mmCIF file of C-alpha atoms in Angstrom:
data_model
loop_
_atom_site.group_PDB
_atom_site.id
_atom_site.type_symbol
_atom_site.label_atom_id
_atom_site.label_comp_id
_atom_site.label_asym_id
_atom_site.label_seq_id
_atom_site.Cartn_x
_atom_site.Cartn_y
_atom_site.Cartn_z
ATOM 1 C CA MET A 1115 170.505 124.933 172.623
ATOM 2 C CA PRO A 1116 170.265 125.170 168.673
ATOM 3 C CA ALA A 1117 170.687 121.529 167.015
ATOM 4 C CA PRO A 1118 174.549 120.889 165.825
ATOM 5 C CA ASP A 1119 173.259 121.221 162.294
ATOM 6 C CA SER A 1120 171.647 124.536 162.694
ATOM 7 C CA GLY A 1121 174.075 126.733 161.470
ATOM 8 C CA VAL A 1122 175.037 128.374 164.674
ATOM 9 C CA VAL A 1123 178.488 127.034 165.751
ATOM 10 C CA ALA A 1124 178.807 128.200 169.219
ATOM 11 C CA VAL A 1125 176.661 130.167 172.055
ATOM 12 C CA GLU A 1126 178.453 131.588 174.861
ATOM 13 C CA ARG A 1127 176.153 133.798 177.649
ATOM 14 C CA GLY A 1128 178.005 135.852 179.877
ATOM 15 C CA LYS A 1129 180.882 137.158 177.317
ATOM 16 C CA ALA A 1130 181.012 139.110 174.385
ATOM 17 C CA ALA A 1131 183.842 140.284 171.788
ATOM 18 C CA SER A 1132 182.976 143.734 172.605
ATOM 19 C CA LYS A 1133 183.148 142.956 176.593
ATOM 20 C CA VAL A 1134 179.773 144.714 177.275
ATOM 21 C CA ALA A 1135 178.486 143.955 180.788
ATOM 22 C CA GLY A 1136 175.033 142.678 181.090
ATOM 23 C CA ILE A 1137 175.572 140.447 177.727
ATOM 24 C CA LEU A 1138 172.643 138.425 177.146
ATOM 25 C CA LEU A 1139 173.774 136.338 174.284
ATOM 26 C CA SER A 1140 176.884 135.921 172.035
ATOM 27 C CA LEU A 1141 177.109 133.521 169.642
ATOM 28 C CA GLU A 1142 179.237 133.403 165.754
ATOM 29 C CA PHE A 1143 176.822 132.057 163.161
ATOM 30 C CA GLU A 1144 176.832 130.509 159.591
ATOM 31 C CA HIS A 1145 174.151 131.279 156.923
ATOM 32 C CA GLY A 1146 171.867 127.899 157.842
ATOM 33 C CA ALA A 1147 171.342 130.526 160.971
ATOM 34 C CA ILE A 1148 169.482 133.921 160.001
ATOM 35 C CA THR A 1149 165.913 132.655 160.659
ATOM 36 C CA GLN A 1150 167.259 131.277 164.636
ATOM 37 C CA ILE A 1151 168.906 134.143 165.027
ATOM 38 C CA ARG A 1152 165.722 136.143 164.226
ATOM 39 C CA HIS A 1153 163.719 134.117 166.357
ATOM 40 C CA LEU A 1154 166.479 134.116 169.328
ATOM 41 C CA VAL A 1155 166.423 138.962 169.080
ATOM 42 C CA GLN A 1156 162.321 138.750 168.800
ATOM 43 C CA ARG A 1157 162.227 136.619 172.272
ATOM 44 C CA SER A 1158 164.962 138.733 173.825
ATOM 45 C CA ALA A 1159 163.485 142.097 173.015
ATOM 46 C CA ALA A 1160 160.458 141.005 173.711
ATOM 47 C CA THR A 1161 161.759 139.558 177.091
ATOM 48 C CA ALA A 1162 163.240 142.860 177.580
ATOM 49 C CA GLY A 1163 160.316 144.882 176.915
ATOM 50 C CA LEU A 1164 160.090 145.907 173.440
ATOM 51 C CA THR A 1165 156.787 145.128 172.221
ATOM 52 C CA GLY A 1166 154.456 145.995 168.880
ATOM 53 C CA ALA A 1167 155.651 148.332 166.257
ATOM 54 C CA ALA A 1168 158.953 148.501 168.464
ATOM 55 C CA LEU A 1169 159.833 145.165 168.596
ATOM 56 C CA ASP A 1170 159.021 144.496 164.713
ATOM 57 C CA ASP A 1171 160.806 147.653 163.839
ATOM 58 C CA TYR A 1172 163.968 146.467 165.750
ATOM 59 C CA VAL A 1173 163.398 142.843 165.058
ATOM 60 C CA LEU A 1174 163.977 143.544 160.722
ATOM 61 C CA ALA A 1175 166.673 146.102 161.586
ATOM 62 C CA VAL A 1176 168.887 142.919 163.322
ATOM 63 C CA HIS A 1177 167.643 140.564 160.325
ATOM 64 C CA GLU A 1178 169.024 143.256 157.878
ATOM 65 C CA ALA A 1179 172.260 143.420 159.624
ATOM 66 C CA VAL A 1180 172.583 139.454 159.918
ATOM 67 C CA THR A 1181 171.721 139.130 156.763
ATOM 68 C CA ASN A 1182 174.103 141.562 155.312
ATOM 69 C CA ALA A 1183 176.327 139.731 157.133
ATOM 70 C CA VAL A 1184 175.694 136.425 155.846
ATOM 71 C CA LYS A 1185 175.658 137.682 152.351
ATOM 72 C CA TYR A 1186 179.044 140.198 151.935
ATOM 73 C CA GLY A 1187 180.752 139.041 154.858
ATOM 74 C CA ASN A 1188 183.466 135.998 155.804
ATOM 75 C CA ARG A 1189 183.504 134.442 158.586
ATOM 76 C CA PRO A 1190 183.837 134.608 161.954
ATOM 77 C CA ARG A 1191 180.223 136.022 161.773
ATOM 78 C CA SER A 1192 178.952 136.805 165.296
ATOM 79 C CA ILE A 1193 176.166 139.113 166.884
ATOM 80 C CA SER A 1194 175.770 139.992 170.465
ATOM 81 C CA ILE A 1195 172.842 141.306 172.569
ATOM 82 C CA TRP A 1196 172.588 142.908 175.276
ATOM 83 C CA GLU A 1197 170.817 145.844 177.805
ATOM 84 C CA GLU A 1198 172.489 148.364 178.823
ATOM 85 C CA SER A 1199 171.136 152.109 180.344
ATOM 86 C CA GLY A 1200 167.771 151.789 179.191
ATOM 87 C CA ALA A 1201 168.334 150.246 175.935
ATOM 88 C CA PHE A 1202 168.341 147.308 174.084
ATOM 89 C CA PHE A 1203 171.601 146.643 171.733
ATOM 90 C CA SER A 1204 172.781 143.685 169.289
ATOM 91 C CA GLU A 1205 176.036 143.448 167.654
ATOM 92 C CA VAL A 1206 176.669 141.980 164.114
ATOM 93 C CA ARG A 1207 179.831 141.503 163.292
ATOM 94 C CA ASP A 1208 181.368 140.032 160.077
ATOM 95 C CA SER A 1209 185.037 139.800 158.877
ATOM 96 C CA GLY A 1210 184.050 140.964 155.028
ATOM 97 C CA PRO A 1211 185.977 143.368 153.276
ATOM 98 C CA GLY A 1212 183.951 146.219 154.622
ATOM 99 C CA ILE A 1213 180.716 148.435 153.568
ATOM 100 C CA PRO A 1214 181.939 150.919 150.001
ATOM 101 C CA TYR A 1215 182.078 154.718 151.326
ATOM 102 C CA GLN A 1216 179.587 155.196 148.734
ATOM 103 C CA THR A 1217 177.001 152.788 149.852
ATOM 104 C CA LEU A 1218 177.227 153.622 153.910
ATOM 105 C CA THR A 1219 177.369 157.133 153.229
ATOM 106 C CA SER A 1220 173.767 157.447 151.363
ATOM 107 C CA ASN A 1221 170.997 158.549 152.712
ATOM 108 C CA ASP A 1222 168.374 158.696 150.309
ATOM 109 C CA LEU A 1223 166.795 155.229 149.351
ATOM 110 C CA ALA A 1224 165.994 156.814 145.742
ATOM 111 C CA GLU A 1225 169.835 156.204 145.514
ATOM 112 C CA ARG A 1226 169.779 152.520 146.571
ATOM 113 C CA SER A 1227 170.312 150.237 143.487
ATOM 114 C CA PRO A 1228 167.322 147.337 143.194
ATOM 115 C CA PHE A 1229 169.981 144.929 144.211
ATOM 116 C CA GLY A 1230 171.112 146.357 147.292
ATOM 117 C CA GLY A 1231 171.612 149.213 149.758
ATOM 118 C CA ARG A 1232 168.360 148.946 151.661
ATOM 119 C CA GLY A 1233 168.973 147.112 154.581
ATOM 120 C CA LEU A 1234 171.457 149.840 155.721
ATOM 121 C CA TRP A 1235 168.586 152.446 154.963
ATOM 122 C CA LEU A 1236 166.340 150.213 157.154
ATOM 123 C CA MET A 1237 168.489 149.598 160.108
ATOM 124 C CA ARG A 1238 169.078 153.397 159.902
ATOM 125 C CA HIS A 1239 165.648 154.762 160.008
ATOM 126 C CA LEU A 1240 164.125 151.539 161.920
ATOM 127 C CA THR A 1241 166.980 151.890 165.012
ATOM 128 C CA ARG A 1242 169.960 153.565 166.531
ATOM 129 C CA THR A 1243 172.569 152.534 164.256
ATOM 130 C CA THR A 1244 176.316 152.553 164.020
ATOM 131 C CA ILE A 1245 178.487 150.911 161.587
ATOM 132 C CA GLN A 1246 182.425 150.713 162.027
ATOM 133 C CA THR A 1247 183.929 149.154 158.791
ATOM 134 C CA GLY A 1248 187.217 148.394 157.034
ATOM 135 C CA PRO A 1249 188.878 146.179 155.001
ATOM 136 C CA ASP A 1250 189.031 143.573 157.866
ATOM 137 C CA GLY A 1251 185.203 143.881 158.728
ATOM 138 C CA THR A 1252 182.392 145.522 160.073
ATOM 139 C CA THR A 1253 180.378 145.731 162.832
ATOM 140 C CA ILE A 1254 177.099 147.048 163.302
ATOM 141 C CA ARG A 1255 175.697 147.931 166.261
ATOM 142 C CA LEU A 1256 171.691 148.391 166.674
ATOM 143 C CA ALA A 1257 169.758 149.888 170.009
ATOM 144 C CA ALA A 1258 166.064 150.490 170.768
ATOM 145 C CA SER A 1259 165.142 152.291 173.764
ATOM 146 C CA LEU A 1260 163.511 150.468 176.308
ATOM 147 C CA PRO A 1261 159.894 151.265 177.471
#
């Protein structure tokens, strides 16, 4: 269990906002928990069977989603992790203003500014990524096939 001052405000096993069966972990987080969440994702994905570059790529992509939720999103922020149909999933949610259309639709790294946009590009190139966004928040679901 995380330390009380770690930035993780709640941990629930067996439940997720998206009501996915087989949830491994679901928690709300604050900015102080980014590193801790990265380690949780790494351990969970490794236990599920991801290894080597596939594990590193997945952890980096989820780290980018969590960092973006802290940087651009509002509370509550949450992450859920689960296995389903031979894949490993993480879903990061926030209550921010949403991702601008131009940022969301651009798939060219050269179009990214030096101040942002590379995280979404990385997520899309390292995992199977689904993004739902609007004025009430953003949900990013990242998936990797298990061996």
